[in-house]
Amino acid sequence: MQKNTVILLFLLSFSFNSIFAGPSDSLLENHLKEHIYFLASDKLEGRNTGSKGEQEAYKYLIRQYKSWGLLPKGEQGYLQSFNFTYGKK
């Protein structure tokens, strides 16, 4: 009886995946990968605070936010300043 239940649950999980995980999920996954690969790329040189790579990263994010229709909510448009200590205290 347990074996049949496990097999039934296994088959149901595949049918649920085919119903709920469609092509749009693959599209979303590809878009997310594009963003992650760019933000993690060597081109941004680690995105250290104050670096050119950091500036490129936040400019990229701002362009994305604008294209999605998100409104700026920071003190400086989309940017919000904060204190940051680098290195040892």
Coordinates of C-alpha atoms in Angstrom, one line a residue:
M1 CA 0.0 0.0 0.0
Q2 CA 2.8 2.4 0.9
K3 CA 4.6 1.7 -2.4
N4 CA 1.4 2.6 -4.4
T5 CA 1.1 5.8 -2.4
V6 CA 4.7 6.8 -3.1
I7 CA 4.3 6.0 -6.8
L8 CA 1.0 8.0 -6.9
L9 CA 2.7 11.0 -5.2
F10 CA 5.6 10.8 -7.6
L11 CA 3.4 10.8 -10.6
L12 CA 1.3 13.6 -9.2
S13 CA 4.4 15.7 -8.6
F14 CA 5.3 15.5 -12.3
S15 CA 1.8 16.4 -13.4
F16 CA 1.8 19.4 -11.1
N17 CA 5.1 20.5 -12.5
S18 CA 3.9 20.4 -16.0
I19 CA 0.7 22.3 -15.1
F20 CA 2.4 25.1 -13.0
A21 CA 5.9 25.3 -14.4
G22 CA 5.5 26.4 -18.0
P23 CA 7.6 28.3 -20.5
S24 CA 7.1 31.6 -18.6
D25 CA 9.1 30.0 -15.7
S26 CA 12.0 29.3 -18.1
L27 CA 11.8 32.8 -19.4
L28 CA 11.9 34.2 -15.8
E29 CA 14.8 31.9 -15.0
N30 CA 16.7 33.1 -18.0
H31 CA 16.1 36.8 -17.2
L32 CA 17.2 36.3 -13.6
K33 CA 20.4 34.5 -14.8
E34 CA 21.2 37.4 -17.1
H35 CA 21.0 39.9 -14.3
I36 CA 23.0 37.7 -11.9
Y37 CA 25.7 36.9 -14.5
F38 CA 26.1 40.6 -15.2
L39 CA 26.2 41.7 -11.6
A40 CA 28.6 38.9 -10.7
S41 CA 30.8 39.4 -13.7
D42 CA 34.5 40.4 -13.6
K43 CA 33.6 43.5 -15.6
L44 CA 32.3 45.0 -12.3
E45 CA 35.5 44.3 -10.5
G46 CA 33.9 43.0 -7.3
R47 CA 31.6 46.1 -6.9
N48 CA 33.7 47.5 -4.0
T49 CA 32.3 50.6 -2.3
G50 CA 33.1 53.7 -4.3
S51 CA 34.6 51.7 -7.2
K52 CA 33.8 52.1 -10.9
G53 CA 32.3 48.6 -10.8
E54 CA 29.9 49.6 -8.0
Q55 CA 28.7 52.6 -10.0
E56 CA 28.1 50.4 -13.1
A57 CA 26.2 48.0 -11.0
Y58 CA 23.8 50.6 -9.5
K59 CA 23.4 52.3 -12.8
Y60 CA 22.4 48.9 -14.3
L61 CA 19.9 48.3 -11.5
I62 CA 18.4 51.8 -11.9
R63 CA 17.9 51.2 -15.6
Q64 CA 16.1 47.9 -14.8
Y65 CA 13.9 49.5 -12.1
K66 CA 12.9 52.2 -14.6
S67 CA 12.1 49.7 -17.3
W68 CA 9.9 47.8 -14.8
G69 CA 8.1 51.0 -13.9
L70 CA 9.3 51.1 -10.3
L71 CA 9.2 54.5 -8.7
P72 CA 12.3 55.9 -6.9
K73 CA 12.0 55.9 -3.1
G74 CA 15.5 56.8 -2.0
E75 CA 16.9 60.0 -0.8
Q76 CA 18.7 60.5 -4.1
G77 CA 16.2 59.0 -6.6
Y78 CA 16.7 55.3 -6.6
L79 CA 19.8 55.6 -4.3
Q80 CA 19.8 55.6 -0.5
S81 CA 22.9 56.5 1.3
F82 CA 24.1 54.6 4.4
N83 CA 27.2 54.3 6.6
F84 CA 29.6 51.6 5.8
T85 CA 32.8 50.6 7.6
Y86 CA 35.4 48.8 5.4
G87 CA 38.0 46.6 7.0
K88 CA 38.7 46.1 10.7
K89 CA 36.9 48.0 13.4

